[in-house]
Amino acid sequence: MATPIPADADNQLRTLIRTGDLPKALQMAQQVLQSDPNHAQACLTFAQVRLAQGLYPVAEKAAQRAMTSRPDSEEIELVLAKIYSSLGQSQKSIDWCNRILAKSPDSTAAKQIKAHSLERIGNSKDALDVLGTIDKNVHNPNLNWLTARCLLQNGDRQAALKAIDDGLALPNMDNPGNALIRSRLLLQRAKIFDGMSRYDAAFRDAKAAKSLVDVAFDQEQYVREVDQIIETFSAECLQRVEGHTGSEYSHVFIAGMPRSGTTLVEQILDAHPDATGIGEAKDIDVFARALQTILGSWSPWPKCASGIGVDDIQKMVTSYEDSIREYGYPVPSTFVNK
């Protein structure tokens, strides 16, 4: 028997999201959805939690269900814009932001997401134009970080440096709750200093950034994960997908550590008339994070992949290539993803 839905369920769900209690928010949303699968706020809350967990396809489905019940909800539209931005579907994200801004021209959140999506597809000039329309009294260090990225993409290191310095100087930036964004700002400044050949300053900022979000390396856990990958992707597992017909396109994937030459390799390949570099498209990472859900497995990555079949691979290949085409890149015979 389904649990009755509390009269103030919407307020409770919003409060749990606002206070960051995602486990309780997810639990309550699931309980409400057992009684009413189309409950708008529960669908939205479920989408917000899954978005935070990196399960973007699951979040998208839940947000679309919420939108069916509340077709004019700006709150849901913002979540969809974030989801598509996270999925790397930048144009879809921009379209949702434009829909919001047509109704609420001063929406800082929509402008920030739109600018971020524009920057990701290399349109830093338009991104800066959008950021320039945000109220100057809005103090958000994420805006400084994004502005600096856009300026750096345009080659204006001095202006990018000022944007970072202004962000680090904002009130309460030393609070523990701002450690992550402070780390991102410092890493961005380290990149700027590196490009200016100020290597001592770059190293200082990079070291300070790491100390703010330092995560100890667990060697035993790492070995266990690698052993699981080796065990999962056995000869037997690979034999089950031998019938995969592949694609009309060829794909090159470049992997490497920062400053190891991956960008140069992509640029060299992109110069070939039959190849197109697509930057750092996140779709493969998205599939890996969502693979357990896609396959309906009880086991997390990597063991969930042990049950993968030809049909599963074909669906992911089609989805990946559809996403690339949506980016608007010219269609060559070979795609290069860094």
Coordinates of N, CA, C and O in Angstrom, one line a residue, residues 6-185:
P6 N 2.0 13.7 2.0 CA 1.8 14.8 2.9 C 1.2 16.0 2.2 O 1.5 16.3 1.1
A7 N 0.4 16.8 2.9 CA -0.3 18.0 2.3 C 0.8 19.0 1.9 O 0.6 19.8 1.0
D8 N 1.9 19.1 2.7 CA 2.9 20.1 2.4 C 4.1 19.4 1.7 O 5.3 19.9 1.9
A9 N 3.9 18.4 0.9 CA 5.0 17.6 0.3 C 5.9 18.5 -0.5 O 7.1 18.4 -0.5
D10 N 5.3 19.5 -1.3 CA 6.1 20.3 -2.2 C 7.1 21.2 -1.3 O 8.2 21.3 -1.7
N11 N 6.6 21.7 -0.2 CA 7.5 22.6 0.6 C 8.6 21.7 1.2 O 9.7 22.2 1.3
Q12 N 8.2 20.5 1.7 CA 9.2 19.6 2.3 C 10.3 19.3 1.3 O 11.5 19.3 1.6
L13 N 9.9 18.9 0.1 CA 10.9 18.6 -0.9 C 11.8 19.7 -1.3 O 13.0 19.6 -1.4
R14 N 11.2 20.9 -1.4 CA 12.0 22.1 -1.7 C 13.0 22.4 -0.6 O 14.2 22.8 -0.9
T15 N 12.6 22.3 0.6 CA 13.4 22.5 1.8 C 14.6 21.6 1.8 O 15.8 21.9 2.0
L16 N 14.4 20.3 1.5 CA 15.4 19.3 1.5 C 16.5 19.6 0.4 O 17.7 19.4 0.7
I17 N 16.0 20.0 -0.7 CA 16.9 20.4 -1.8 C 17.7 21.7 -1.4 O 18.9 21.7 -1.6
R18 N 17.0 22.6 -0.8 CA 17.7 23.9 -0.5 C 18.7 23.7 0.6 O 19.8 24.4 0.6
T19 N 18.5 22.8 1.5 CA 19.4 22.6 2.6 C 20.5 21.6 2.2 O 21.4 21.3 3.0
G20 N 20.4 21.0 1.1 CA 21.4 20.1 0.6 C 21.3 18.7 1.1 O 22.3 17.9 1.0
D21 N 20.2 18.3 1.7 CA 20.0 17.0 2.2 C 19.5 16.1 1.1 O 18.3 15.7 1.1
L22 N 20.4 15.7 0.2 CA 20.0 14.9 -1.0 C 19.5 13.5 -0.7 O 18.5 13.1 -1.3
P23 N 20.1 12.8 0.3 CA 19.6 11.5 0.5 C 18.1 11.5 1.0 O 17.3 10.7 0.5
K24 N 17.8 12.4 1.9 CA 16.4 12.5 2.4 C 15.5 13.0 1.2 O 14.3 12.5 1.1
A25 N 16.0 13.9 0.4 CA 15.2 14.4 -0.7 C 14.8 13.3 -1.7 O 13.7 13.2 -2.1
L26 N 15.8 12.5 -2.0 CA 15.6 11.3 -2.9 C 14.6 10.3 -2.3 O 13.7 9.9 -3.0
Q27 N 14.8 10.0 -1.0 CA 13.9 9.1 -0.3 C 12.5 9.5 -0.3 O 11.6 8.8 -0.7
M28 N 12.3 10.8 0.0 CA 10.9 11.3 0.0 C 10.3 11.4 -1.4 O 9.1 11.1 -1.6
A29 N 11.1 11.8 -2.4 CA 10.6 11.9 -3.7 C 10.2 10.6 -4.2 O 9.1 10.4 -4.9
Q30 N 11.0 9.5 -3.9 CA 10.6 8.2 -4.4 C 9.3 7.7 -3.7 O 8.5 7.0 -4.3
Q31 N 9.1 8.0 -2.4 CA 7.9 7.7 -1.7 C 6.7 8.3 -2.3 O 5.7 7.7 -2.5
V32 N 6.8 9.6 -2.6 CA 5.7 10.3 -3.2 C 5.4 9.8 -4.6 O 4.2 9.6 -5.0
L33 N 6.4 9.4 -5.4 CA 6.2 8.9 -6.7 C 5.6 7.5 -6.7 O 4.9 7.2 -7.7
Q34 N 5.7 6.8 -5.6 CA 5.0 5.5 -5.5 C 3.5 5.7 -5.5 O 2.8 4.9 -6.1
S35 N 3.1 6.8 -4.9 CA 1.6 7.1 -4.8 C 1.2 7.8 -6.1 O 0.1 7.6 -6.5
D36 N 2.0 8.7 -6.6 CA 1.7 9.5 -7.8 C 2.9 9.7 -8.7 O 3.7 10.6 -8.5
P37 N 3.0 8.8 -9.7 CA 4.2 8.8 -10.5 C 4.4 10.1 -11.3 O 5.5 10.4 -11.8
N38 N 3.4 10.9 -11.4 CA 3.5 12.2 -12.1 C 3.5 13.4 -11.2 O 3.3 14.5 -11.7
H39 N 3.7 13.2 -9.9 CA 3.8 14.3 -9.0 C 4.9 15.3 -9.4 O 6.1 14.9 -9.4
A40 N 4.6 16.5 -9.8 CA 5.5 17.4 -10.4 C 6.7 17.7 -9.5 O 7.9 17.6 -10.0
Q41 N 6.5 18.1 -8.3 CA 7.6 18.5 -7.4 C 8.5 17.3 -7.1 O 9.7 17.4 -7.0
A42 N 7.9 16.1 -6.9 CA 8.6 14.9 -6.6 C 9.5 14.5 -7.9 O 10.7 14.2 -7.7
C43 N 8.9 14.7 -9.1 CA 9.7 14.4 -10.3 C 10.9 15.4 -10.4 O 12.0 15.0 -10.7
L44 N 10.6 16.7 -10.1 CA 11.6 17.7 -10.1 C 12.7 17.4 -9.1 O 13.9 17.5 -9.4
T45 N 12.3 17.1 -7.9 CA 13.3 16.8 -6.9 C 14.2 15.6 -7.2 O 15.4 15.6 -7.1
F46 N 13.5 14.5 -7.8 CA 14.2 13.3 -8.2 C 15.2 13.7 -9.3 O 16.4 13.3 -9.3
A47 N 14.8 14.6 -10.2 CA 15.7 15.0 -11.3 C 16.9 15.8 -10.7 O 18.1 15.7 -11.1
Q48 N 16.6 16.7 -9.7 CA 17.7 17.5 -9.1 C 18.7 16.6 -8.4 O 19.9 16.9 -8.5
V49 N 18.3 15.6 -7.7 CA 19.2 14.7 -7.0 C 20.0 13.9 -8.0 O 21.3 13.8 -7.9
R50 N 19.4 13.4 -9.0 CA 20.1 12.6 -10.1 C 21.1 13.5 -10.8 O 22.2 13.0 -11.2
L51 N 20.7 14.7 -11.1 CA 21.6 15.7 -11.7 C 22.9 15.8 -10.9 O 24.0 15.8 -11.4
A52 N 22.7 16.0 -9.5 CA 23.8 16.2 -8.6 C 24.7 14.9 -8.6 O 25.9 15.0 -8.4
Q53 N 24.1 13.8 -8.8 CA 24.8 12.5 -8.8 C 25.5 12.2 -10.1 O 26.2 11.2 -10.2
G54 N 25.2 13.0 -11.1 CA 25.8 12.8 -12.5 C 25.1 11.8 -13.3 O 25.6 11.4 -14.4
L55 N 23.9 11.4 -12.9 CA 23.0 10.5 -13.7 C 22.1 11.3 -14.6 O 20.9 11.4 -14.4
Y56 N 22.7 11.9 -15.6 CA 22.0 12.9 -16.4 C 20.9 12.3 -17.2 O 19.8 13.0 -17.3
P57 N 21.0 11.2 -17.9 CA 19.8 10.7 -18.6 C 18.6 10.4 -17.7 O 17.5 10.7 -18.1
V58 N 18.9 9.9 -16.5 CA 17.8 9.6 -15.6 C 17.2 11.0 -15.1 O 15.9 11.1 -15.0
A59 N 18.0 11.9 -14.9 CA 17.5 13.3 -14.5 C 16.7 13.9 -15.6 O 15.6 14.5 -15.3
E60 N 17.1 13.7 -16.8 CA 16.4 14.3 -17.9 C 14.9 13.7 -18.0 O 14.0 14.5 -18.2
K61 N 14.8 12.4 -17.9 CA 13.5 11.8 -18.0 C 12.6 12.3 -16.9 O 11.4 12.6 -17.1
A62 N 13.1 12.4 -15.6 CA 12.3 12.9 -14.5 C 11.9 14.4 -14.7 O 10.8 14.7 -14.4
A63 N 12.8 15.2 -15.2 CA 12.5 16.6 -15.4 C 11.5 16.8 -16.5 O 10.6 17.7 -16.4
Q64 N 11.5 16.0 -17.5 CA 10.5 16.0 -18.6 C 9.2 15.7 -18.1 O 8.2 16.2 -18.5
R65 N 9.1 14.7 -17.2 CA 7.8 14.3 -16.6 C 7.3 15.4 -15.7 O 6.1 15.7 -15.8
A66 N 8.2 16.1 -15.0 CA 7.7 17.3 -14.2 C 7.2 18.4 -15.1 O 6.2 19.0 -14.8
M67 N 7.9 18.6 -16.3 CA 7.5 19.6 -17.2 C 6.1 19.3 -17.8 O 5.3 20.3 -18.1
T68 N 5.7 18.1 -17.9 CA 4.4 17.7 -18.5 C 3.3 18.2 -17.5 O 2.3 18.7 -18.0
S69 N 3.6 18.2 -16.2 CA 2.6 18.7 -15.2 C 2.6 20.2 -15.1 O 1.6 20.8 -14.8
R70 N 3.9 20.8 -15.2 CA 4.0 22.2 -15.0 C 4.7 22.8 -16.3 O 5.9 23.1 -16.2
P71 N 4.1 22.9 -17.4 CA 4.7 23.3 -18.6 C 5.3 24.7 -18.6 O 6.1 25.0 -19.5
D72 N 4.9 25.6 -17.7 CA 5.5 26.9 -17.7 C 6.4 27.2 -16.5 O 6.6 28.3 -16.1
S73 N 6.9 26.1 -15.8 CA 7.7 26.3 -14.6 C 9.1 26.7 -15.0 O 9.8 25.9 -15.6
E74 N 9.5 27.9 -14.6 CA 10.9 28.3 -14.8 C 11.9 27.5 -14.0 O 13.0 27.2 -14.5
E75 N 11.5 27.0 -12.9 CA 12.3 26.2 -12.0 C 12.7 24.9 -12.8 O 13.9 24.5 -12.8
I76 N 11.7 24.3 -13.4 CA 12.0 23.0 -14.1 C 12.8 23.3 -15.4 O 13.7 22.6 -15.8
E77 N 12.5 24.4 -16.1 CA 13.2 24.8 -17.3 C 14.7 25.0 -16.9 O 15.6 24.6 -17.7
L78 N 15.0 25.6 -15.8 CA 16.4 25.8 -15.4 C 17.1 24.4 -15.2 O 18.3 24.2 -15.6
V79 N 16.4 23.5 -14.5 CA 17.0 22.2 -14.3 C 17.3 21.5 -15.6 O 18.3 20.9 -15.8
L80 N 16.3 21.6 -16.6 CA 16.6 21.0 -17.9 C 17.8 21.7 -18.6 O 18.6 21.0 -19.3
A81 N 17.9 23.0 -18.5 CA 19.0 23.7 -19.1 C 20.3 23.2 -18.5 O 21.3 22.9 -19.2
K82 N 20.4 22.9 -17.2 CA 21.6 22.4 -16.5 C 21.8 21.0 -17.0 O 23.0 20.6 -17.2
I83 N 20.8 20.2 -17.1 CA 21.0 18.8 -17.5 C 21.6 18.7 -18.9 O 22.6 18.0 -19.1
Y84 N 21.0 19.5 -19.8 CA 21.6 19.4 -21.2 C 23.0 20.0 -21.3 O 23.8 19.6 -22.1
S85 N 23.3 21.0 -20.4 CA 24.6 21.5 -20.4 C 25.6 20.4 -19.9 O 26.7 20.2 -20.4
S86 N 25.2 19.7 -18.8 CA 26.0 18.6 -18.3 C 26.1 17.5 -19.3 O 27.2 16.8 -19.3
L87 N 25.1 17.2 -20.1 CA 25.2 16.2 -21.1 C 26.1 16.6 -22.3 O 26.4 15.8 -23.2
G88 N 26.5 17.9 -22.3 CA 27.3 18.3 -23.5 C 26.4 18.7 -24.6 O 26.9 19.0 -25.7
Q89 N 25.1 18.8 -24.4 CA 24.1 19.2 -25.5 C 23.9 20.7 -25.4 O 22.9 21.1 -25.0
S90 N 24.9 21.4 -25.8 CA 25.0 22.8 -25.5 C 23.8 23.6 -26.2 O 23.3 24.5 -25.6
Q91 N 23.5 23.3 -27.4 CA 22.5 24.0 -28.1 C 21.1 23.8 -27.4 O 20.3 24.8 -27.3
K92 N 20.8 22.6 -27.0 CA 19.6 22.4 -26.2 C 19.6 23.2 -25.0 O 18.5 23.8 -24.6
S93 N 20.7 23.2 -24.3 CA 20.8 24.0 -23.0 C 20.5 25.5 -23.3 O 19.8 26.2 -22.6
I94 N 21.1 26.0 -24.4 CA 21.0 27.4 -24.8 C 19.5 27.7 -25.1 O 18.9 28.7 -24.8
D95 N 18.8 26.8 -25.8 CA 17.4 26.9 -26.2 C 16.6 27.1 -25.0 O 15.6 27.9 -24.9
W96 N 16.8 26.2 -24.0 CA 16.0 26.3 -22.7 C 16.3 27.6 -22.0 O 15.3 28.2 -21.5
C97 N 17.5 28.1 -22.0 CA 17.8 29.4 -21.4 C 17.1 30.5 -22.1 O 16.6 31.4 -21.4
N98 N 17.1 30.4 -23.4 CA 16.4 31.5 -24.2 C 14.9 31.5 -23.9 O 14.3 32.6 -23.8
R99 N 14.4 30.3 -23.7 CA 12.9 30.2 -23.3 C 12.7 30.9 -22.0 O 11.7 31.6 -21.8
I100 N 13.6 30.7 -21.0 CA 13.5 31.4 -19.7 C 13.6 32.9 -19.9 O 12.8 33.6 -19.3
L101 N 14.7 33.3 -20.6 CA 15.0 34.7 -20.7 C 13.9 35.5 -21.5 O 13.7 36.7 -21.3
A102 N 13.1 34.8 -22.3 CA 12.0 35.4 -23.0 C 11.0 35.9 -22.1 O 10.3 36.9 -22.3
K103 N 10.8 35.1 -21.0 CA 9.8 35.5 -19.9 C 10.5 36.3 -18.8 O 9.8 37.2 -18.2
S104 N 11.7 36.0 -18.4 CA 12.4 36.6 -17.3 C 13.7 37.1 -17.8 O 14.8 36.4 -17.5
P105 N 13.8 38.3 -18.4 CA 15.0 38.8 -19.0 C 16.2 39.0 -18.0 O 17.3 39.0 -18.4
D106 N 15.9 39.1 -16.7 CA 16.9 39.3 -15.7 C 17.3 38.1 -15.0 O 18.0 38.2 -13.9
S107 N 17.0 36.9 -15.5 CA 17.3 35.7 -14.8 C 18.8 35.4 -14.8 O 19.4 35.1 -15.8
T108 N 19.5 35.7 -13.7 CA 20.9 35.5 -13.6 C 21.3 34.0 -13.8 O 22.3 33.7 -14.5
A109 N 20.5 33.1 -13.3 CA 20.8 31.7 -13.4 C 20.8 31.2 -14.9 O 21.6 30.5 -15.4
A110 N 19.7 31.7 -15.6 CA 19.6 31.3 -17.0 C 20.8 31.9 -17.8 O 21.4 31.3 -18.7
K111 N 21.2 33.2 -17.5 CA 22.3 33.8 -18.2 C 23.6 33.1 -17.9 O 24.4 32.9 -18.9
Q112 N 23.8 32.6 -16.7 CA 25.0 31.9 -16.4 C 25.1 30.6 -17.1 O 26.2 30.2 -17.7
I113 N 24.0 29.8 -17.2 CA 24.0 28.5 -17.9 C 24.2 28.8 -19.4 O 25.0 28.0 -20.0
K114 N 23.6 29.8 -19.9 CA 23.7 30.1 -21.3 C 25.1 30.4 -21.7 O 25.7 29.9 -22.7
A115 N 25.7 31.3 -20.9 CA 27.1 31.7 -21.1 C 28.1 30.5 -21.0 O 29.0 30.4 -21.8
H116 N 27.8 29.6 -20.1 CA 28.7 28.5 -19.9 C 28.6 27.6 -21.1 O 29.6 27.0 -21.6
S117 N 27.3 27.4 -21.6 CA 27.1 26.5 -22.8 C 27.8 27.2 -24.0 O 28.4 26.5 -24.9
L118 N 27.7 28.5 -24.2 CA 28.3 29.2 -25.3 C 29.8 29.0 -25.2 O 30.5 28.8 -26.2
E119 N 30.4 29.1 -24.0 CA 31.8 29.0 -23.8 C 32.3 27.6 -24.2 O 33.3 27.4 -24.8
R120 N 31.5 26.6 -23.9 CA 31.9 25.2 -24.1 C 31.9 24.9 -25.6 O 32.7 24.0 -26.0
I121 N 31.1 25.6 -26.4 CA 31.2 25.3 -27.9 C 32.1 26.3 -28.6 O 32.1 26.4 -29.8
G122 N 32.9 27.0 -27.8 CA 33.9 27.9 -28.3 C 33.5 29.3 -28.7 O 34.2 30.1 -29.3
N123 N 32.2 29.7 -28.3 CA 31.7 31.0 -28.7 C 31.9 31.9 -27.5 O 30.9 32.4 -26.8
S124 N 33.1 32.2 -27.1 CA 33.4 33.0 -25.9 C 33.0 34.4 -26.0 O 32.6 35.1 -25.0
K125 N 33.0 35.0 -27.2 CA 32.6 36.4 -27.4 C 31.1 36.6 -27.0 O 30.7 37.5 -26.3
D126 N 30.2 35.7 -27.6 CA 28.8 35.8 -27.2 C 28.6 35.5 -25.7 O 27.7 36.1 -25.1
A127 N 29.4 34.6 -25.2 CA 29.3 34.3 -23.8 C 29.6 35.5 -22.9 O 28.9 35.8 -21.9
L128 N 30.6 36.2 -23.3 CA 31.0 37.4 -22.6 C 29.9 38.5 -22.7 O 29.6 39.2 -21.7
D129 N 29.3 38.6 -23.9 CA 28.1 39.5 -24.0 C 27.0 39.2 -23.1 O 26.4 40.1 -22.5
V130 N 26.7 37.9 -22.9 CA 25.7 37.5 -22.0 C 26.1 37.8 -20.6 O 25.3 38.4 -19.8
L131 N 27.3 37.5 -20.2 CA 27.8 37.8 -18.8 C 27.8 39.3 -18.5 O 27.5 39.7 -17.4
G132 N 28.0 40.1 -19.6 CA 28.0 41.5 -19.4 C 26.6 42.1 -19.1 O 26.5 43.3 -18.6
T133 N 25.6 41.4 -19.3 CA 24.2 41.8 -19.0 C 23.8 41.5 -17.6 O 22.7 41.9 -17.2
I134 N 24.6 40.8 -16.8 CA 24.2 40.4 -15.5 C 24.5 41.6 -14.5 O 25.5 42.3 -14.6
D135 N 23.6 41.8 -13.6 CA 23.6 42.9 -12.7 C 25.0 42.9 -12.0 O 25.4 41.8 -11.4
K136 N 25.7 44.0 -12.0 CA 27.0 44.1 -11.4 C 27.0 43.9 -9.8 O 28.0 43.6 -9.2
N137 N 25.8 44.0 -9.2 CA 25.7 43.8 -7.8 C 25.6 42.3 -7.4 O 25.5 42.0 -6.2
V138 N 25.5 41.4 -8.4 CA 25.4 40.0 -8.2 C 26.8 39.5 -7.9 O 27.7 39.5 -8.8
H139 N 27.1 39.1 -6.7 CA 28.4 38.6 -6.3 C 28.4 37.1 -6.3 O 28.0 36.5 -5.3
N140 N 28.9 36.5 -7.3 CA 29.0 35.1 -7.5 C 30.3 34.7 -8.0 O 30.6 35.0 -9.2
P141 N 31.2 34.0 -7.3 CA 32.5 33.7 -7.7 C 32.5 32.8 -9.0 O 33.4 32.7 -9.8
N142 N 31.4 32.0 -9.2 CA 31.3 31.1 -10.3 C 31.3 32.0 -11.6 O 31.8 31.6 -12.7
L143 N 30.6 33.2 -11.5 CA 30.6 34.1 -12.7 C 32.0 34.6 -13.0 O 32.4 34.8 -14.2
N144 N 32.8 34.9 -11.9 CA 34.2 35.3 -12.2 C 35.0 34.2 -12.8 O 35.8 34.5 -13.8
W145 N 34.8 33.0 -12.4 CA 35.5 31.8 -13.0 C 35.2 31.7 -14.4 O 36.0 31.5 -15.3
L146 N 33.9 31.8 -14.7 CA 33.4 31.6 -16.1 C 33.9 32.8 -17.0 O 34.3 32.6 -18.1
T147 N 33.8 34.0 -16.5 CA 34.3 35.2 -17.2 C 35.8 35.0 -17.6 O 36.2 35.3 -18.7
A148 N 36.5 34.5 -16.6 CA 38.0 34.3 -16.8 C 38.2 33.3 -17.9 O 39.1 33.5 -18.7
R149 N 37.5 32.2 -17.9 CA 37.6 31.2 -18.9 C 37.4 31.8 -20.3 O 38.1 31.5 -21.3
C150 N 36.3 32.6 -20.4 CA 36.0 33.2 -21.7 C 37.0 34.2 -22.2 O 37.4 34.2 -23.3
L151 N 37.5 35.0 -21.2 CA 38.6 36.0 -21.6 C 39.8 35.3 -22.0 O 40.5 35.7 -22.9
L152 N 40.2 34.2 -21.3 CA 41.4 33.4 -21.6 C 41.2 32.8 -23.0 O 42.2 32.7 -23.8
Q153 N 40.0 32.3 -23.3 CA 39.8 31.7 -24.7 C 40.0 32.8 -25.7 O 40.4 32.5 -26.9
N154 N 39.7 34.1 -25.4 CA 39.9 35.2 -26.3 C 41.4 35.7 -26.3 O 41.7 36.6 -27.1
G155 N 42.2 35.1 -25.4 CA 43.6 35.5 -25.4 C 43.9 36.7 -24.5 O 45.0 37.2 -24.5
D156 N 42.9 37.2 -23.7 CA 43.1 38.4 -22.9 C 43.4 37.9 -21.5 O 42.6 37.8 -20.6
R157 N 44.7 37.6 -21.3 CA 45.1 37.0 -20.0 C 45.0 38.1 -18.8 O 44.7 37.7 -17.7
Q158 N 45.3 39.3 -19.1 CA 45.3 40.3 -18.1 C 43.9 40.5 -17.5 O 43.7 40.6 -16.3
A159 N 42.9 40.6 -18.4 CA 41.5 40.8 -18.0 C 41.0 39.5 -17.3 O 40.3 39.6 -16.3
A160 N 41.5 38.3 -17.8 CA 41.1 37.1 -17.1 C 41.7 37.0 -15.7 O 41.0 36.6 -14.7
L161 N 42.9 37.5 -15.5 CA 43.6 37.5 -14.2 C 42.8 38.4 -13.3 O 42.6 38.1 -12.1
K162 N 42.3 39.6 -13.8 CA 41.6 40.5 -12.9 C 40.2 39.9 -12.5 O 39.8 40.0 -11.3
A163 N 39.6 39.2 -13.4 CA 38.3 38.5 -13.1 C 38.5 37.5 -11.9 O 37.7 37.4 -11.0
I164 N 39.6 36.8 -12.0 CA 39.9 35.8 -11.0 C 40.2 36.5 -9.6 O 39.7 36.1 -8.6
D165 N 41.1 37.5 -9.7 CA 41.4 38.3 -8.5 C 40.2 38.9 -7.8 O 40.0 38.8 -6.6
D166 N 39.3 39.4 -8.6 CA 38.0 40.0 -8.1 C 37.2 38.9 -7.5 O 36.6 39.1 -6.4
G167 N 37.2 37.7 -8.0 CA 36.4 36.6 -7.5 C 37.0 36.2 -6.1 O 36.2 35.9 -5.2
L168 N 38.3 36.1 -6.1 CA 38.9 35.6 -4.8 C 38.8 36.7 -3.7 O 38.9 36.4 -2.5
A169 N 38.5 37.9 -4.1 CA 38.4 39.0 -3.1 C 37.0 39.2 -2.6 O 36.7 40.0 -1.8
L170 N 36.0 38.4 -3.2 CA 34.6 38.5 -2.7 C 34.5 38.2 -1.2 O 35.3 37.4 -0.7
P171 N 33.5 38.7 -0.5 CA 33.3 38.4 0.9 C 33.1 36.9 1.1 O 32.5 36.2 0.3
N172 N 33.6 36.4 2.3 CA 33.4 35.1 2.8 C 34.1 34.0 1.9 O 33.7 32.8 2.1
M173 N 35.0 34.3 1.0 CA 35.6 33.3 0.2 C 36.5 32.4 1.0 O 36.9 31.3 0.5
D174 N 36.9 32.8 2.2 CA 37.7 31.9 3.0 C 36.9 30.9 3.8 O 37.5 30.1 4.5
N175 N 35.6 31.0 3.8 CA 34.7 30.1 4.5 C 34.9 28.7 3.9 O 35.1 28.5 2.7
P176 N 34.8 27.6 4.8 CA 35.0 26.2 4.3 C 34.0 25.9 3.2 O 34.3 25.1 2.3
G177 N 32.8 26.5 3.2 CA 31.8 26.1 2.3 C 32.1 26.6 0.9 O 31.5 26.2 -0.1
N178 N 33.1 27.5 0.7 CA 33.5 28.0 -0.6 C 34.8 27.4 -1.0 O 35.5 27.9 -2.0
A179 N 35.3 26.3 -0.4 CA 36.6 25.7 -0.7 C 36.6 25.3 -2.2 O 37.6 25.5 -2.8
L180 N 35.5 24.7 -2.7 CA 35.6 24.1 -4.0 C 35.7 25.2 -5.1 O 36.6 25.1 -6.0
I181 N 34.9 26.3 -5.0 CA 35.0 27.3 -6.0 C 36.3 28.1 -5.8 O 36.9 28.6 -6.8
R182 N 36.8 28.3 -4.6 CA 38.1 28.9 -4.4 C 39.2 28.1 -5.1 O 40.1 28.7 -5.7
S183 N 39.1 26.8 -5.0 CA 40.0 25.9 -5.6 C 40.0 26.1 -7.1 O 41.0 26.1 -7.8
R184 N 38.8 26.1 -7.7 CA 38.6 26.3 -9.1 C 39.2 27.6 -9.6 O 39.8 27.7 -10.7
L185 N 39.0 28.7 -8.8 CA 39.5 30.0 -9.2 C 41.1 30.0 -9.1 O 41.7 30.5 -10.0

